[in-house]
C-alpha positions as YAML, in Angstrom:
chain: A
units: angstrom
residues:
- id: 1
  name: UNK
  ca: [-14.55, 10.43, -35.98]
- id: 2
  name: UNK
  ca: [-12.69, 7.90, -38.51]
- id: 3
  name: UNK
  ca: [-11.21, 4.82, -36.74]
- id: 4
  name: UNK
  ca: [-9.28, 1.68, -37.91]
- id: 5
  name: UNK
  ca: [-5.79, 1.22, -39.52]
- id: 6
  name: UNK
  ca: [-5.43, 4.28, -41.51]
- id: 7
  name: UNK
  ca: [-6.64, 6.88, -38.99]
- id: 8
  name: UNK
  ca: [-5.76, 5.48, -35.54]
- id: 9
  name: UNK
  ca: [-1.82, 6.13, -35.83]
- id: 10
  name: UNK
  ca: [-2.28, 9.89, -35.59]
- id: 11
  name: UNK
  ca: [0.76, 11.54, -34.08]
- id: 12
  name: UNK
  ca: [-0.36, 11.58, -30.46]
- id: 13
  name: UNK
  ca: [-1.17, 8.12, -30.69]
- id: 14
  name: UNK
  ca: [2.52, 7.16, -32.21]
- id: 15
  name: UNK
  ca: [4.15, 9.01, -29.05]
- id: 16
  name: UNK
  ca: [2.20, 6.66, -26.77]
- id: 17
  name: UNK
  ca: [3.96, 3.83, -27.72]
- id: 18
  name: UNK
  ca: [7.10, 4.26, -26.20]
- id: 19
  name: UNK
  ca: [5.01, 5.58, -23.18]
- id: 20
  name: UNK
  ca: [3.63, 2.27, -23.40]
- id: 21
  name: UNK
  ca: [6.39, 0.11, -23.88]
- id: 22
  name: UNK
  ca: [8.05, 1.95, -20.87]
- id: 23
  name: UNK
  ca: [5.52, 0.95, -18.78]
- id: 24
  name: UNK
  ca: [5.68, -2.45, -20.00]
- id: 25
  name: UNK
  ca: [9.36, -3.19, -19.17]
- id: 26
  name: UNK
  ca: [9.56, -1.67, -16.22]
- id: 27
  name: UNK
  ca: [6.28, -4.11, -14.80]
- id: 28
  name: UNK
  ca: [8.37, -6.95, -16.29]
- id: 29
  name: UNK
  ca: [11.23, -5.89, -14.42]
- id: 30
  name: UNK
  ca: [9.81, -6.25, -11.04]
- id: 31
  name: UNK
  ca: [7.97, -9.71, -12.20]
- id: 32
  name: UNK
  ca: [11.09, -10.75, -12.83]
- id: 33
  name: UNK
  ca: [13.10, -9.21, -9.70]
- id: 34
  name: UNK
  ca: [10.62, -10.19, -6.87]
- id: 35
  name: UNK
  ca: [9.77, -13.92, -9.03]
- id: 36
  name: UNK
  ca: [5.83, -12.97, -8.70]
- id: 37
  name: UNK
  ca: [3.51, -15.63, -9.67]
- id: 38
  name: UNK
  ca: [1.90, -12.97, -12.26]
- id: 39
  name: UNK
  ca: [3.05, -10.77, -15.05]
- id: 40
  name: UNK
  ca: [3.05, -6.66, -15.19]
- id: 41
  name: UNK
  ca: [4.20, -6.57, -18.19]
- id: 42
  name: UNK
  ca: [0.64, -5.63, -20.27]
- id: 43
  name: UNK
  ca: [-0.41, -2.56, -18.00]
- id: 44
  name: UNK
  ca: [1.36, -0.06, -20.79]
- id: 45
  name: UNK
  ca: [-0.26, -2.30, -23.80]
- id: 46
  name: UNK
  ca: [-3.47, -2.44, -22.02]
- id: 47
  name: UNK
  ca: [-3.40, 1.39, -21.26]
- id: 48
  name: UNK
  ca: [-2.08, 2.12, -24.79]
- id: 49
  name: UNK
  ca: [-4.69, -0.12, -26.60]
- id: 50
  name: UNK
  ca: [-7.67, 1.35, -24.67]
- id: 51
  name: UNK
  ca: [-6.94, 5.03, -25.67]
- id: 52
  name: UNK
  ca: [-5.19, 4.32, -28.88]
- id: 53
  name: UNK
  ca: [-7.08, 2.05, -30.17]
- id: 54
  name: UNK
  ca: [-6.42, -2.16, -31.09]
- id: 55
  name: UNK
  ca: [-3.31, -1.38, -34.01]
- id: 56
  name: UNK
  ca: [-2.02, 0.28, -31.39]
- id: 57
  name: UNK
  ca: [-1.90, -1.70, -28.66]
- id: 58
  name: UNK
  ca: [-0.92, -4.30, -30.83]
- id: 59
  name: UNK
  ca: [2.41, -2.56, -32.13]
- id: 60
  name: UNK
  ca: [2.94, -1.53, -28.14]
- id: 61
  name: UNK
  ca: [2.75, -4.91, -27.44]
- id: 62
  name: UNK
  ca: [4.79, -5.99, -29.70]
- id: 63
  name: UNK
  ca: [7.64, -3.74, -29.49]
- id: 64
  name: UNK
  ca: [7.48, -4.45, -25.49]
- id: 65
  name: UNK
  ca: [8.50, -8.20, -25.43]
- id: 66
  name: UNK
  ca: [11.35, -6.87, -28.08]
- id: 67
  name: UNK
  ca: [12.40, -4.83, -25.49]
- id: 68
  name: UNK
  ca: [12.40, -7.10, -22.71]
- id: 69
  name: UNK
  ca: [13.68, -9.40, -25.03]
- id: 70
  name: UNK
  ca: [16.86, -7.64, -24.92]
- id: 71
  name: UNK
  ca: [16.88, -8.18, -20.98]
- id: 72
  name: UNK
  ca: [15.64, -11.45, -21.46]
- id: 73
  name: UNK
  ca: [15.86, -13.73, -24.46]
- id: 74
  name: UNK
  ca: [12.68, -15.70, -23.05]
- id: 75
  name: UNK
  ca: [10.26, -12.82, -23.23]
- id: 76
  name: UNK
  ca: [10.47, -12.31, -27.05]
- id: 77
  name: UNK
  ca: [7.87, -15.29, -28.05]
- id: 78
  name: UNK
  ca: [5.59, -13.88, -25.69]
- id: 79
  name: UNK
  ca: [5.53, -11.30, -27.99]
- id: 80
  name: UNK
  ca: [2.77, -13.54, -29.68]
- id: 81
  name: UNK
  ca: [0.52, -12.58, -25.97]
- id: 82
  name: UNK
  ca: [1.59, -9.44, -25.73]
- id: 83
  name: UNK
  ca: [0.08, -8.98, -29.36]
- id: 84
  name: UNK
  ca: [-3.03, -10.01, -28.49]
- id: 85
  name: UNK
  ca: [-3.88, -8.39, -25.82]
- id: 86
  name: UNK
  ca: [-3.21, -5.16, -27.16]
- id: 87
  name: UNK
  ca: [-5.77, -5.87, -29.90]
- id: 88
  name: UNK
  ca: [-8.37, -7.59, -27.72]
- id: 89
  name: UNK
  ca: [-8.08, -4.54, -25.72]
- id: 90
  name: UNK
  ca: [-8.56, -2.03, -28.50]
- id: 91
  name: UNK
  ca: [-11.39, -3.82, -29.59]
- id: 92
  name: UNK
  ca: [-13.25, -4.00, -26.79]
- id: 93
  name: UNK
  ca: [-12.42, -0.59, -26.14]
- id: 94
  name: UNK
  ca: [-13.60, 0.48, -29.71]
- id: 95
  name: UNK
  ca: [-16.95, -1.53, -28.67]
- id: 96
  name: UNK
  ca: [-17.11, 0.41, -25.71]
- id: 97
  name: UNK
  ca: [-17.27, -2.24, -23.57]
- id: 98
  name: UNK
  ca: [-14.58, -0.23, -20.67]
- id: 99
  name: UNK
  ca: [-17.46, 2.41, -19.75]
- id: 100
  name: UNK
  ca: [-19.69, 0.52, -17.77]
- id: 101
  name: UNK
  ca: [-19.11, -2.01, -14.81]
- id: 102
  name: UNK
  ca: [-21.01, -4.93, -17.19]
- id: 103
  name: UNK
  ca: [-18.89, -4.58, -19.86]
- id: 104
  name: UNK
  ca: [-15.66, -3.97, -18.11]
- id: 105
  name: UNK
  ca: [-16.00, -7.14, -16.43]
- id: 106
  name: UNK
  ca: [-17.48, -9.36, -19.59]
- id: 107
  name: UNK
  ca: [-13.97, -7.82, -21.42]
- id: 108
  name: UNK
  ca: [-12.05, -8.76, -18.49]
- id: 109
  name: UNK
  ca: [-13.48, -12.38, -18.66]
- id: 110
  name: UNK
  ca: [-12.85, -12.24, -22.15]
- id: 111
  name: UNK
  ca: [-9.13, -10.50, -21.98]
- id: 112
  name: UNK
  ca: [-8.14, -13.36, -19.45]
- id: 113
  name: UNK
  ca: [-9.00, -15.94, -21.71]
- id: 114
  name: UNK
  ca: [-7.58, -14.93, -24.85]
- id: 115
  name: UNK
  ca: [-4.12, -14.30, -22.51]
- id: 116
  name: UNK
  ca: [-3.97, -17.60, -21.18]
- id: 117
  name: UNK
  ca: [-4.71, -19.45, -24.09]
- id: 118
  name: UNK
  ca: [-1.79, -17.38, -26.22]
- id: 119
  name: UNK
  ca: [0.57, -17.60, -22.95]
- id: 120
  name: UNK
  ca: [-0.52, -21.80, -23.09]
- id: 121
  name: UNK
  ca: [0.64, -21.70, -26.59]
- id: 122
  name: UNK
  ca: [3.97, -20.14, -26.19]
- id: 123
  name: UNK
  ca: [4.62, -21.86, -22.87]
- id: 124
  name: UNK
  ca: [3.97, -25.49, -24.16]
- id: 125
  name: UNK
  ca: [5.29, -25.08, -27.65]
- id: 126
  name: UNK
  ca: [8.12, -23.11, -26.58]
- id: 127
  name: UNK
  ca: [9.30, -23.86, -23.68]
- id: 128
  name: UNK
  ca: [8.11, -27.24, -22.57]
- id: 129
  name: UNK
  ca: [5.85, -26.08, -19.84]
- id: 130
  name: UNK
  ca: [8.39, -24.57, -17.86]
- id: 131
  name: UNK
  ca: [10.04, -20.66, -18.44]
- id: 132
  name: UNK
  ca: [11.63, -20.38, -15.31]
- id: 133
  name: UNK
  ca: [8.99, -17.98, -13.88]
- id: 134
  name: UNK
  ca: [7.13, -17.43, -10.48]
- id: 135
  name: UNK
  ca: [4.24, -19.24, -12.21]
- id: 136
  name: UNK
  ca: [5.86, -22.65, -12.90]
- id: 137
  name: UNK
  ca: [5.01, -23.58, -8.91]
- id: 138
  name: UNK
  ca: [1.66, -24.08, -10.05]
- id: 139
  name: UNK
  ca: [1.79, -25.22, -13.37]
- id: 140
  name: UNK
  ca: [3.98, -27.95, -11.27]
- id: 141
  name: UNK
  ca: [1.31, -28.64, -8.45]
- id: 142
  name: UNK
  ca: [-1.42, -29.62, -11.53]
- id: 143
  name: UNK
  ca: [1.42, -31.92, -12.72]
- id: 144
  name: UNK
  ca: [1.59, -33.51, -9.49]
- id: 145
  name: UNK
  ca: [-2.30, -34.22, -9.32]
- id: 146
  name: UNK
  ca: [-1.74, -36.07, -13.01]
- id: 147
  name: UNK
  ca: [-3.31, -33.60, -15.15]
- id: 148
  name: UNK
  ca: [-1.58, -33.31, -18.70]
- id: 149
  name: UNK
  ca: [0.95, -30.47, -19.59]
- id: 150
  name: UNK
  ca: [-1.89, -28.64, -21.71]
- id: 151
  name: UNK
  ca: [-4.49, -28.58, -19.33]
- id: 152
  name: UNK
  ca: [-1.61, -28.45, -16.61]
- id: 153
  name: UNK
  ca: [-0.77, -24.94, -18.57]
- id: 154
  name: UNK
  ca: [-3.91, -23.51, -19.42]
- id: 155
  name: UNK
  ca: [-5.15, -23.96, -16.21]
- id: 156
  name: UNK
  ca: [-2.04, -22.00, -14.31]
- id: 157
  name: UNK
  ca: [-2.66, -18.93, -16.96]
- id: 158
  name: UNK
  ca: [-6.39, -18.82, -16.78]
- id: 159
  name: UNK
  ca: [-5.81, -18.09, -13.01]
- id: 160
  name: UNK
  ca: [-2.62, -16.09, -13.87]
- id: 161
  name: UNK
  ca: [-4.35, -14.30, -16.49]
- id: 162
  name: UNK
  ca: [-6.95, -13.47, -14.82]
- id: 163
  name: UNK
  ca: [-5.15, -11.64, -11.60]
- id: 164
  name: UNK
  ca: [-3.20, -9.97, -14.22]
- id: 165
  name: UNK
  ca: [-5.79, -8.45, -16.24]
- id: 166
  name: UNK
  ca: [-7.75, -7.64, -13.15]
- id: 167
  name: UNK
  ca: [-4.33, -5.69, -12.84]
- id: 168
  name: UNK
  ca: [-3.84, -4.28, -15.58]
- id: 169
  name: UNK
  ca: [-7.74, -3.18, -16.61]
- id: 170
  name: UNK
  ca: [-7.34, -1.77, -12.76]
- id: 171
  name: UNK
  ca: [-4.33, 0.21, -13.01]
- id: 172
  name: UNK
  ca: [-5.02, 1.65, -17.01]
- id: 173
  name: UNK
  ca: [-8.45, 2.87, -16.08]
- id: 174
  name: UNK
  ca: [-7.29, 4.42, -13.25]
- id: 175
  name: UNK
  ca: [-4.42, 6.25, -15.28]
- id: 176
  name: UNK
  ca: [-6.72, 7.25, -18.03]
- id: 177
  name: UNK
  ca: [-9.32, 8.92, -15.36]
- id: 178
  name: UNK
  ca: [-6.54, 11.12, -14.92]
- id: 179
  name: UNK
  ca: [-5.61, 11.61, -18.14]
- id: 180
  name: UNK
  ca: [-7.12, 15.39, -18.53]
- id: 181
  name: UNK
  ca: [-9.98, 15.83, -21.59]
- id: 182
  name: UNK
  ca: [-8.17, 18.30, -24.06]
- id: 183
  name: UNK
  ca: [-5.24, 15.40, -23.95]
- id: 184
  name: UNK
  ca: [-8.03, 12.07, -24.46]
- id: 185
  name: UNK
  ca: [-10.42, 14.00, -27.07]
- id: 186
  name: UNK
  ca: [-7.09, 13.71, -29.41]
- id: 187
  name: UNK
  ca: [-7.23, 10.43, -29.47]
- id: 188
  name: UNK
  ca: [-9.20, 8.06, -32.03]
- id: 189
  name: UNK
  ca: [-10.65, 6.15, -28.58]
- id: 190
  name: UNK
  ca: [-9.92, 8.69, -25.66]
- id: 191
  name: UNK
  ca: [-13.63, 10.75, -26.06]
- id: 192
  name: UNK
  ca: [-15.00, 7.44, -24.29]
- id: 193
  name: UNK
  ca: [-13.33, 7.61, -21.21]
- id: 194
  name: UNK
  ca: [-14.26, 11.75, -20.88]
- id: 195
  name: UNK
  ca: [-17.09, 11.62, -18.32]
- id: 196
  name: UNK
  ca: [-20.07, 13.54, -19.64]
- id: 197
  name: UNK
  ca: [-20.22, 16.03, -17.52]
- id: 198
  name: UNK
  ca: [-17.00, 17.06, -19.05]
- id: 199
  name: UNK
  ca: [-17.76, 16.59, -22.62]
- id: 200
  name: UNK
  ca: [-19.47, 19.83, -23.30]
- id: 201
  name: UNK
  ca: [-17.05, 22.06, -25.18]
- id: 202
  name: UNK
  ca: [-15.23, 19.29, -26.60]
- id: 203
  name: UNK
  ca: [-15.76, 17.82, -29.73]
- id: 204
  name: UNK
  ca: [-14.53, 14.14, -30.71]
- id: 205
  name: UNK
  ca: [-10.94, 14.17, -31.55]
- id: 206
  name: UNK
  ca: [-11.09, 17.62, -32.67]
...
């Protein structure tokens, strides 16, 4: 089974996307609606990225702060997030790391750090600390002890990040369990998420 660039955007995979990005904006909708101090924005990138592999995920996530974008201007530079989770993801998923309860939780650690330190990025750079969201509360209770903006930042997304990729890991491996095997054996990533019992009969994206 060939993975990487050239083979993982086989035709299955390319009609996941907007699967994916529907997910997306719809999660950032009701972040948005009910002001909740995390984002649900990733669980179509994350789910997208796992079976699809990282250039994947990373065009899902892309194309999903576009989107929002055009619902809210403010979302599109955390396209630069977005973008990197969906290739963390497909990487750790291409390592395998999703199939046990070790790895799942060392690519969770992981995931949560490389999402707050992009979402620091944007949020300082761009925005001045402050995007209007139901995070900001505690972003602004650091402030108040005298920490700095960065560390003010980084520390509200590392405990943002890490509900939400608890969240989002949560929610995609519970959608791809019942994903059915002659649907995930198509895909460049799916065969690892087939339980083994399963497996016989199938060959890897055959």
């Amino acid at each position: 089974m060939k993975q990487g660039i050239k083979h993982d955007f086989t035709l299955l995979a390319l009609l996941l996307i907007p699967v994916g990005v529907s997910l997306s904006v719809v999660g950032y909708q009701l972040s948005s609606i009910l002001k909740l101090p995390v984002y649900l924005d990733l669980i179509g990138t994350t789910l997208v990225a796992m079976i699809a592999g990282p250039w994947v995920g990373l065009i899902t996530g892309g194309l999903g702060s576009l989107v929002n974008g055009m619902l809210n201007p403010t979302s599109i530079p955390f396209a630069f997030v977005s973008i990197c989770v969906g290739l963390s993801t497909g990487f750790f998923s291409k390592w395998k790391m999703y199939t046990n309860i070790v790895g799942t939780i060392i690519a969770g650690a992981l995931g949560a750090v490389i999402a707050a330190m992009s979402s620091a990025v944007v949020v300082v750079l761009i925005f001045g600390g402050v995007t209007g969201s139901g995070i900001d509360f505690i972003t602004a209770t650091f402030l108040a002890t005298g920490k700095q903006i960065w560390t003010s930042v980084v520390s509200t997304n590392i405990i943002s990040g890490t509900i939400n990729t608890i969240i989002n890991v949560a929610v995609a491996l519970f959608l791809i369990k019942r994903i059915p095997p002659r649907f995930l054996v198509k895909l460049n990533y799916g065969w690892n998420y087939i339980p083994k019992k399963l497996r016989q009969g199938f060959k890897p994206n055959e």
